Amino acid sequence: MDRFDERILRELKLDGRLSNVLLAERIGLSPSATLRRVQELEKSDVIAGYRAVLNPAQCGIEFIAYVSIGLSNHSKASQLHFEEAISVAKEVVECHNITGSSEYLLRVETKNLAAYKQFHMDVIGNIPQVNAVATSVVMDSPKDERA
Amino acid sequence: MDRFDERILRELKLDGRLSNVLLAERIGLSPSATLRRVQELEKSDVIAGYRAVLNPAQCGIEFIAYVSIGLSNHSKASQLHFEEAISVAKEVVECHNITGSSEYLLRVETKNLAAYKQFHMDVIGNIPQVNAVATSVVMDSPKDERA
DNA sequence: GGTGAAACGTAGGCCGT
DNA sequence: ACGGCCTACGTTTCACC
């Protein structure tokens, strides 16, 4: 992992479809050397994958919220049950197990407020271990470099 | 926006580097028709871009936290000043303006706890408008579909 | 790490429906 | 207006230096 690898990662983070020849030009190496480095970064799992980034507004997503969840008890069984219920909920895009006053932080994306209410009732309301719920609606994201 | 477009987006979200011919096979269209649809989705900003997804653990990131920030006053000037300070902080990967008991939610990624302490002092501690800070350390992310 | 050549994919014109 | 076919062009990828 040297300067070249770092530049490769920087360019590929900005444009995952950058062609190998253009990438080679930008980092100042030949295409073949560049390709070998990229393949090595992929094989060693430094690059986990490539994804198209969609524009939520253009995809019918008009409601985004972070939801902190507190469980009524902290047993392993409770946590696994909760995570299982969350894993099948398509509205939940992220689920983080965090320290602090609540156990989980979710990012939830829905079509609109009505769809969120539905999610709140049908999914959150149906997990018996859930004790406390606090919804923070996202109004704007002045910085968002989610890879 | 029909079934074909939806399938294109689903495949490209999973693999942003999928070649056009393979994509065409998977959705059951010819390569040229597929390419035209993809280009249209890019032009109309449904596809915002493509990114390489890095593995934080393999990139020397061993500390991830969500930080909620409350400002001492809610003037436009205060918010703009805060957002400006955040935009140049490389440790801040996301900054969301939210409703609820605090104004901002940040996702902060650093090499380790010591680097986070440094960030906390040098960046957060130097923004006079910051009133309240609550750090929630990410222990695990059982679901993470960040694009 | 660089070079060259073959295999492969892209992208645009053209025609049929 | 939209999908399929064909072809020139560029890119990827590999054995070899």
Tab-separated table of C-alpha atoms (C1' of nucleotides) in Angstrom:
chain	number	residue	atom	x	y	z
A	1	MET	CA	0.000	0.000	0.000
A	2	ASP	CA	1.920	3.015	-1.300
A	3	ARG	CA	1.168	6.373	-2.885
A	4	PHE	CA	-0.024	4.728	-6.105
A	5	ASP	CA	-2.529	2.517	-4.320
A	6	GLU	CA	-3.849	5.475	-2.376
A	7	ARG	CA	-4.384	7.461	-5.546
A	8	ILE	CA	-6.111	4.489	-7.173
A	9	LEU	CA	-8.539	4.273	-4.256
A	10	ARG	CA	-9.177	8.000	-4.311
A	11	GLU	CA	-10.010	8.016	-8.012
A	12	LEU	CA	-12.145	4.879	-7.844
A	13	LYS	CA	-14.101	6.231	-4.894
A	14	LEU	CA	-15.001	9.275	-6.981
A	15	ASP	CA	-15.760	7.303	-10.140
A	16	GLY	CA	-16.106	3.557	-9.840
A	17	ARG	CA	-16.468	3.164	-13.606
A	18	LEU	CA	-13.268	4.979	-14.468
A	19	SER	CA	-11.617	3.005	-17.252
A	20	ASN	CA	-8.293	1.381	-16.544
A	21	VAL	CA	-6.428	3.447	-19.149
A	22	LEU	CA	-7.722	6.739	-17.782
A	23	LEU	CA	-6.940	5.599	-14.252
A	24	ALA	CA	-3.432	4.700	-15.370
A	25	GLU	CA	-2.934	8.158	-16.882
A	26	ARG	CA	-4.113	9.902	-13.730
A	27	ILE	CA	-1.853	7.986	-11.373
A	28	GLY	CA	1.091	7.970	-13.791
A	29	LEU	CA	1.534	4.239	-14.369
A	30	SER	CA	1.040	1.975	-17.382
A	31	PRO	CA	-2.382	0.350	-17.824
A	32	SER	CA	-1.092	-3.121	-17.072
A	33	ALA	CA	0.651	-2.121	-13.855
A	34	THR	CA	-2.464	-0.233	-12.830
A	35	LEU	CA	-4.701	-3.189	-13.573
A	36	ARG	CA	-2.534	-5.511	-11.496
A	37	ARG	CA	-2.760	-3.121	-8.554
A	38	VAL	CA	-6.531	-2.762	-8.857
A	39	GLN	CA	-6.980	-6.525	-9.048
A	40	GLU	CA	-4.781	-6.969	-6.010
A	41	LEU	CA	-6.824	-4.374	-4.082
A	42	GLU	CA	-9.997	-6.233	-5.055
A	43	LYS	CA	-8.599	-9.644	-4.131
A	44	SER	CA	-7.327	-8.467	-0.751
A	45	ASP	CA	-10.769	-6.977	-0.031
A	46	VAL	CA	-9.578	-3.385	0.295
A	47	ILE	CA	-12.067	-2.679	-2.490
A	48	ALA	CA	-15.227	-4.420	-1.301
A	49	GLY	CA	-17.118	-3.812	-4.535
A	50	TYR	CA	-18.609	-1.260	-6.897
A	51	ARG	CA	-22.054	0.250	-6.730
A	52	ALA	CA	-24.246	2.600	-8.703
A	53	VAL	CA	-25.325	5.497	-6.505
A	54	LEU	CA	-28.976	6.337	-7.061
A	55	ASN	CA	-30.610	9.698	-6.526
A	56	PRO	CA	-33.284	9.066	-3.853
A	57	ALA	CA	-35.405	12.017	-4.979
A	58	GLN	CA	-35.546	10.596	-8.521
A	59	CYS	CA	-36.455	7.135	-7.208
A	60	GLY	CA	-39.581	8.107	-5.296
A	61	ILE	CA	-37.825	8.429	-1.905
A	62	GLU	CA	-39.060	11.611	-0.287
A	63	PHE	CA	-38.701	10.656	3.361
A	64	ILE	CA	-35.438	9.775	5.095
A	65	ALA	CA	-35.002	9.439	8.856
A	66	TYR	CA	-32.565	8.186	11.444
A	67	VAL	CA	-34.316	6.166	14.117
A	68	SER	CA	-32.712	5.316	17.438
A	69	ILE	CA	-34.058	2.172	19.044
A	70	GLY	CA	-33.783	1.060	22.655
A	71	LEU	CA	-34.466	-2.570	23.585
A	72	SER	CA	-36.245	-3.588	26.762
A	73	ASN	CA	-33.552	-6.115	27.577
A	74	HIS	CA	-30.025	-6.669	26.333
A	75	SER	CA	-29.917	-10.436	26.033
A	76	LYS	CA	-28.254	-11.981	23.008
A	77	ALA	CA	-31.573	-13.541	22.004
A	78	SER	CA	-33.307	-10.146	21.985
A	79	GLN	CA	-30.618	-8.595	19.844
A	80	LEU	CA	-30.619	-11.442	17.340
A	81	HIS	CA	-34.405	-11.358	17.087
A	82	PHE	CA	-34.327	-7.612	16.492
A	83	GLU	CA	-31.602	-7.823	13.868
A	84	GLU	CA	-33.477	-10.610	12.098
A	85	ALA	CA	-36.648	-8.501	11.911
A	86	ILE	CA	-34.659	-5.532	10.621
A	87	SER	CA	-32.781	-7.521	7.996
A	88	VAL	CA	-35.988	-8.289	6.088
A	89	ALA	CA	-37.386	-4.743	6.265
A	90	LYS	CA	-36.667	-3.140	2.887
A	91	GLU	CA	-37.196	0.369	4.303
A	92	VAL	CA	-34.170	-0.047	6.592
A	93	VAL	CA	-31.039	0.812	4.641
A	94	GLU	CA	-28.628	0.783	7.579
A	95	CYS	CA	-28.666	-0.729	11.038
A	96	HIS	CA	-25.860	0.091	13.448
A	97	ASN	CA	-25.313	-1.363	16.902
A	98	ILE	CA	-24.089	1.606	18.928
A	99	THR	CA	-23.003	2.612	22.407
A	100	GLY	CA	-24.895	5.291	24.315
A	101	SER	CA	-28.446	5.796	25.490
A	102	SER	CA	-29.983	3.532	22.841
A	103	GLU	CA	-28.800	0.264	21.325
A	104	TYR	CA	-29.478	0.692	17.607
A	105	LEU	CA	-29.442	3.451	15.044
A	106	LEU	CA	-31.365	2.844	11.816
A	107	ARG	CA	-31.480	4.762	8.575
A	108	VAL	CA	-34.948	4.381	7.098
A	109	GLU	CA	-35.968	5.482	3.600
A	110	THR	CA	-39.588	5.531	2.437
A	111	LYS	CA	-41.706	7.059	-0.315
A	112	ASN	CA	-43.334	9.579	2.007
A	113	LEU	CA	-44.462	10.231	5.565
A	114	ALA	CA	-47.485	7.944	5.207
A	115	ALA	CA	-45.228	5.066	4.180
A	116	TYR	CA	-43.037	5.760	7.208
A	117	LYS	CA	-46.040	5.644	9.519
A	118	GLN	CA	-46.892	2.271	7.986
A	119	PHE	CA	-43.334	1.044	8.556
A	120	HIS	CA	-43.422	2.350	12.120
A	121	MET	CA	-46.568	0.384	12.889
A	122	ASP	CA	-46.005	-2.796	10.913
A	123	VAL	CA	-42.292	-3.346	11.465
A	124	ILE	CA	-41.158	-1.484	14.587
A	125	GLY	CA	-44.498	-1.990	16.347
A	126	ASN	CA	-44.304	-5.732	15.793
A	127	ILE	CA	-40.963	-6.318	17.490
A	128	PRO	CA	-41.798	-6.969	21.161
A	129	GLN	CA	-38.237	-6.261	22.357
A	130	VAL	CA	-38.414	-2.631	21.229
A	131	ASN	CA	-38.712	-0.322	24.208
A	132	ALA	CA	-37.956	3.211	22.993
A	133	VAL	CA	-38.111	4.779	19.538
A	134	ALA	CA	-36.910	8.266	18.575
A	135	THR	CA	-37.258	9.431	14.972
A	136	SER	CA	-35.058	12.183	13.533
A	137	VAL	CA	-36.196	13.267	10.086
A	138	VAL	CA	-33.449	14.222	7.634
A	139	MET	CA	-34.134	17.685	6.214
A	140	ASP	CA	-30.873	18.036	4.325
A	141	SER	CA	-27.481	16.352	3.986
A	142	PRO	CA	-24.835	19.065	3.464
A	143	LYS	CA	-22.204	16.322	3.308
A	144	ASP	CA	-22.780	12.747	2.215
A	145	GLU	CA	-19.856	10.635	1.085
A	146	ARG	CA	-21.470	7.301	1.746
A	147	ALA	CA	-19.370	5.030	-0.420
B	1	MET	CA	-39.533	3.845	-15.776
B	2	ASP	CA	-40.758	0.278	-16.237
B	3	ARG	CA	-39.786	-3.224	-15.146
B	4	PHE	CA	-36.648	-3.165	-17.267
B	5	ASP	CA	-35.383	0.070	-15.721
B	6	GLU	CA	-36.059	-1.263	-12.254
B	7	ARG	CA	-34.065	-4.404	-12.965
B	8	ILE	CA	-31.222	-2.341	-14.402
B	9	LEU	CA	-31.048	-0.258	-11.226
B	10	ARG	CA	-31.182	-3.356	-9.032
B	11	GLU	CA	-28.296	-5.008	-10.875
B	12	LEU	CA	-26.181	-1.841	-11.027
B	13	LYS	CA	-26.694	-1.197	-7.331
B	14	LEU	CA	-25.266	-4.643	-6.617
B	15	ASP	CA	-22.425	-4.353	-9.133
B	16	GLY	CA	-21.675	-0.937	-10.574
B	17	ARG	CA	-19.049	-2.362	-12.906
B	18	LEU	CA	-21.301	-4.932	-14.505
B	19	SER	CA	-20.557	-4.879	-18.231
B	20	ASN	CA	-23.321	-3.803	-20.566
B	21	VAL	CA	-23.542	-7.165	-22.321
B	22	LEU	CA	-23.910	-9.077	-19.046
B	23	LEU	CA	-26.465	-6.559	-17.823
B	24	ALA	CA	-28.373	-7.006	-21.074
B	25	GLU	CA	-28.405	-10.795	-20.604
B	26	ARG	CA	-29.681	-10.517	-17.048
B	27	ILE	CA	-32.556	-8.204	-17.837
B	28	GLY	CA	-33.412	-9.908	-21.136
B	29	LEU	CA	-32.753	-7.108	-23.606
B	30	SER	CA	-30.190	-6.559	-26.351
B	31	PRO	CA	-26.964	-4.728	-25.403
B	32	SER	CA	-27.823	-1.637	-27.417
B	33	ALA	CA	-31.297	-1.241	-25.953
B	34	THR	CA	-29.822	-1.770	-22.486
B	35	LEU	CA	-27.126	0.813	-23.077
B	36	ARG	CA	-29.651	3.398	-24.204
B	37	ARG	CA	-31.676	2.854	-21.041
B	38	VAL	CA	-28.617	3.099	-18.791
B	39	GLN	CA	-27.499	6.308	-20.499
B	40	GLU	CA	-30.969	7.768	-20.117
B	41	LEU	CA	-30.977	6.886	-16.404
B	42	GLU	CA	-27.591	8.573	-16.036
B	43	LYS	CA	-28.654	11.668	-17.979
B	44	SER	CA	-31.885	12.081	-16.026
B	45	ASP	CA	-29.889	11.813	-12.796
B	46	VAL	CA	-31.638	8.701	-11.508
B	47	ILE	CA	-28.152	7.194	-11.403
B	48	ALA	CA	-26.104	9.850	-9.609
B	49	GLY	CA	-22.774	8.103	-10.186
B	50	TYR	CA	-20.650	5.046	-9.523
B	51	ARG	CA	-18.352	4.458	-6.599
B	52	ALA	CA	-15.890	1.883	-5.385
B	53	VAL	CA	-16.898	0.668	-1.940
B	54	LEU	CA	-13.883	0.341	0.329
B	55	ASN	CA	-13.549	-1.945	3.307
B	56	PRO	CA	-12.918	0.392	6.278
B	57	ALA	CA	-11.143	-2.287	8.290
B	58	GLN	CA	-8.665	-2.847	5.441
B	59	CYS	CA	-8.087	0.895	5.079
B	60	GLY	CA	-6.939	1.611	8.601
B	61	ILE	CA	-10.364	2.758	9.856
B	62	GLU	CA	-10.919	1.154	13.239
B	63	PHE	CA	-13.157	3.751	14.818
B	64	ILE	CA	-16.597	4.773	13.518
B	65	ALA	CA	-19.096	6.892	15.436
B	66	TYR	CA	-22.312	8.801	14.992
B	67	VAL	CA	-22.127	12.201	16.657
B	68	SER	CA	-25.183	14.315	17.353
B	69	ILE	CA	-24.512	18.020	17.542
B	70	GLY	CA	-26.642	20.752	19.067
B	71	LEU	CA	-25.990	24.389	18.218
B	72	SER	CA	-26.268	27.222	20.715
B	73	ASN	CA	-28.412	29.261	18.341
B	74	HIS	CA	-30.322	28.424	15.212
B	75	SER	CA	-29.532	31.399	13.026
B	76	LYS	CA	-28.797	30.851	9.362
B	77	ALA	CA	-25.296	32.248	9.883
B	78	SER	CA	-24.545	29.721	12.635
B	79	GLN	CA	-25.682	26.817	10.506
B	80	LEU	CA	-23.693	27.929	7.479
B	81	HIS	CA	-20.595	28.436	9.597
B	82	PHE	CA	-20.978	24.968	11.111
B	83	GLU	CA	-21.533	23.308	7.741
B	84	GLU	CA	-18.502	25.089	6.327
B	85	ALA	CA	-16.288	23.840	9.150
B	86	ILE	CA	-17.630	20.302	8.692
B	87	SER	CA	-17.189	20.269	4.926
B	88	VAL	CA	-13.412	20.539	5.225
B	89	ALA	CA	-13.067	17.909	7.979
B	90	LYS	CA	-11.924	14.722	6.274
B	91	GLU	CA	-13.009	12.579	9.254
B	92	VAL	CA	-16.655	13.537	8.683
B	93	VAL	CA	-18.126	11.243	6.070
B	94	GLU	CA	-21.740	12.319	6.463
B	95	CYS	CA	-23.472	15.371	7.876
B	96	HIS	CA	-27.249	15.381	8.135
B	97	ASN	CA	-29.455	18.265	9.241
B	98	ILE	CA	-32.163	16.593	11.297
B	99	THR	CA	-35.252	17.301	13.346
B	100	GLY	CA	-35.395	16.384	17.019
B	101	SER	CA	-33.397	17.230	20.110
B	102	SER	CA	-30.201	18.057	18.197
B	103	GLU	CA	-29.639	19.802	14.887
B	104	TYR	CA	-26.985	17.675	13.180
B	105	LEU	CA	-26.000	14.039	12.962
B	106	LEU	CA	-22.484	13.256	11.774
B	107	ARG	CA	-20.833	10.017	10.793
B	108	VAL	CA	-17.164	10.229	11.733
B	109	GLU	CA	-14.508	7.702	10.701
B	110	THR	CA	-10.989	7.731	12.148
B	111	LYS	CA	-7.986	5.448	12.448
B	112	ASN	CA	-8.557	4.830	16.138
B	113	LEU	CA	-9.873	6.302	19.362
B	114	ALA	CA	-6.877	8.593	19.760
B	115	ALA	CA	-7.500	10.088	16.327
B	116	TYR	CA	-11.127	10.621	17.275
B	117	LYS	CA	-10.112	12.467	20.433
B	118	GLN	CA	-7.926	14.667	18.256
B	119	PHE	CA	-10.823	15.335	15.879
B	120	HIS	CA	-13.097	16.067	18.815
B	121	MET	CA	-10.708	18.689	20.161
B	122	ASP	CA	-9.400	20.247	16.957
B	123	VAL	CA	-12.557	20.316	14.848
B	124	ILE	CA	-15.627	20.135	17.084
B	125	GLY	CA	-13.938	22.055	19.888
B	126	ASN	CA	-13.075	24.906	17.524
B	127	ILE	CA	-16.588	25.634	16.313
B	128	PRO	CA	-17.981	28.221	18.761
B	129	GLN	CA	-21.619	27.581	17.778
B	130	VAL	CA	-21.480	23.985	19.041
B	131	ASN	CA	-23.427	23.627	22.247
B	132	ALA	CA	-23.963	19.892	22.851
B	133	VAL	CA	-22.103	16.828	21.582
B	134	ALA	CA	-23.112	13.189	22.044
B	135	THR	CA	-20.929	10.443	20.580
B	136	SER	CA	-22.327	6.986	19.794
B	137	VAL	CA	-19.588	4.509	18.866
B	138	VAL	CA	-20.485	1.952	16.190
B	139	MET	CA	-19.750	-1.546	17.479
B	140	ASP	CA	-21.261	-3.412	14.552
B	141	SER	CA	-23.422	-2.813	11.478
B	142	PRO	CA	-25.690	-5.835	10.956
B	143	LYS	CA	-27.157	-4.101	7.910
B	144	ASP	CA	-25.394	-1.552	5.732
B	145	GLU	CA	-26.613	-0.884	2.224
B	146	ARG	CA	-25.058	2.531	1.894
B	147	ALA	CA	-24.825	3.109	-1.837
C	1	DG	C1'	6.944	-2.161	-14.154
C	2	DG	C1'	6.429	-1.946	-19.379
C	3	DT	C1'	5.056	-3.861	-24.193
C	4	DG	C1'	2.270	-5.878	-27.545
C	5	DA	C1'	-1.624	-8.625	-29.366
C	6	DA	C1'	-5.783	-11.085	-28.895
C	7	DA	C1'	-10.288	-11.171	-26.681
C	8	DC	C1'	-13.812	-8.477	-25.197
C	9	DG	C1'	-16.997	-4.649	-24.489
C	10	DT	C1'	-18.805	-0.120	-25.929
C	11	DA	C1'	-21.302	2.982	-28.674
C	12	DG	C1'	-23.550	4.704	-32.615
C	13	DG	C1'	-25.731	4.072	-37.235
C	14	DC	C1'	-29.324	1.638	-39.451
C	15	DC	C1'	-33.367	-1.044	-40.125
C	16	DG	C1'	-37.659	-3.445	-38.688
C	17	DT	C1'	-41.733	-3.403	-35.755
D	1	DA	C1'	-40.739	5.359	-30.029
D	2	DC	C1'	-38.347	1.302	-28.957
D	3	DG	C1'	-35.851	-3.068	-29.596
D	4	DG	C1'	-32.461	-5.772	-32.364
D	5	DC	C1'	-28.395	-6.188	-35.568
D	6	DC	C1'	-23.947	-4.886	-37.235
D	7	DT	C1'	-19.449	-2.671	-37.116
D	8	DA	C1'	-15.682	0.526	-35.968
D	9	DC	C1'	-13.408	1.760	-32.119
D	10	DG	C1'	-11.550	1.611	-27.521
D	11	DT	C1'	-10.535	-1.122	-23.466
D	12	DT	C1'	-9.274	-5.077	-20.823
D	13	DT	C1'	-6.335	-8.710	-20.038
D	14	DC	C1'	-2.663	-11.906	-20.635
D	15	DA	C1'	1.915	-13.976	-21.827
D	16	DC	C1'	6.364	-12.253	-22.272
D	17	DC	C1'	10.433	-9.029	-21.750
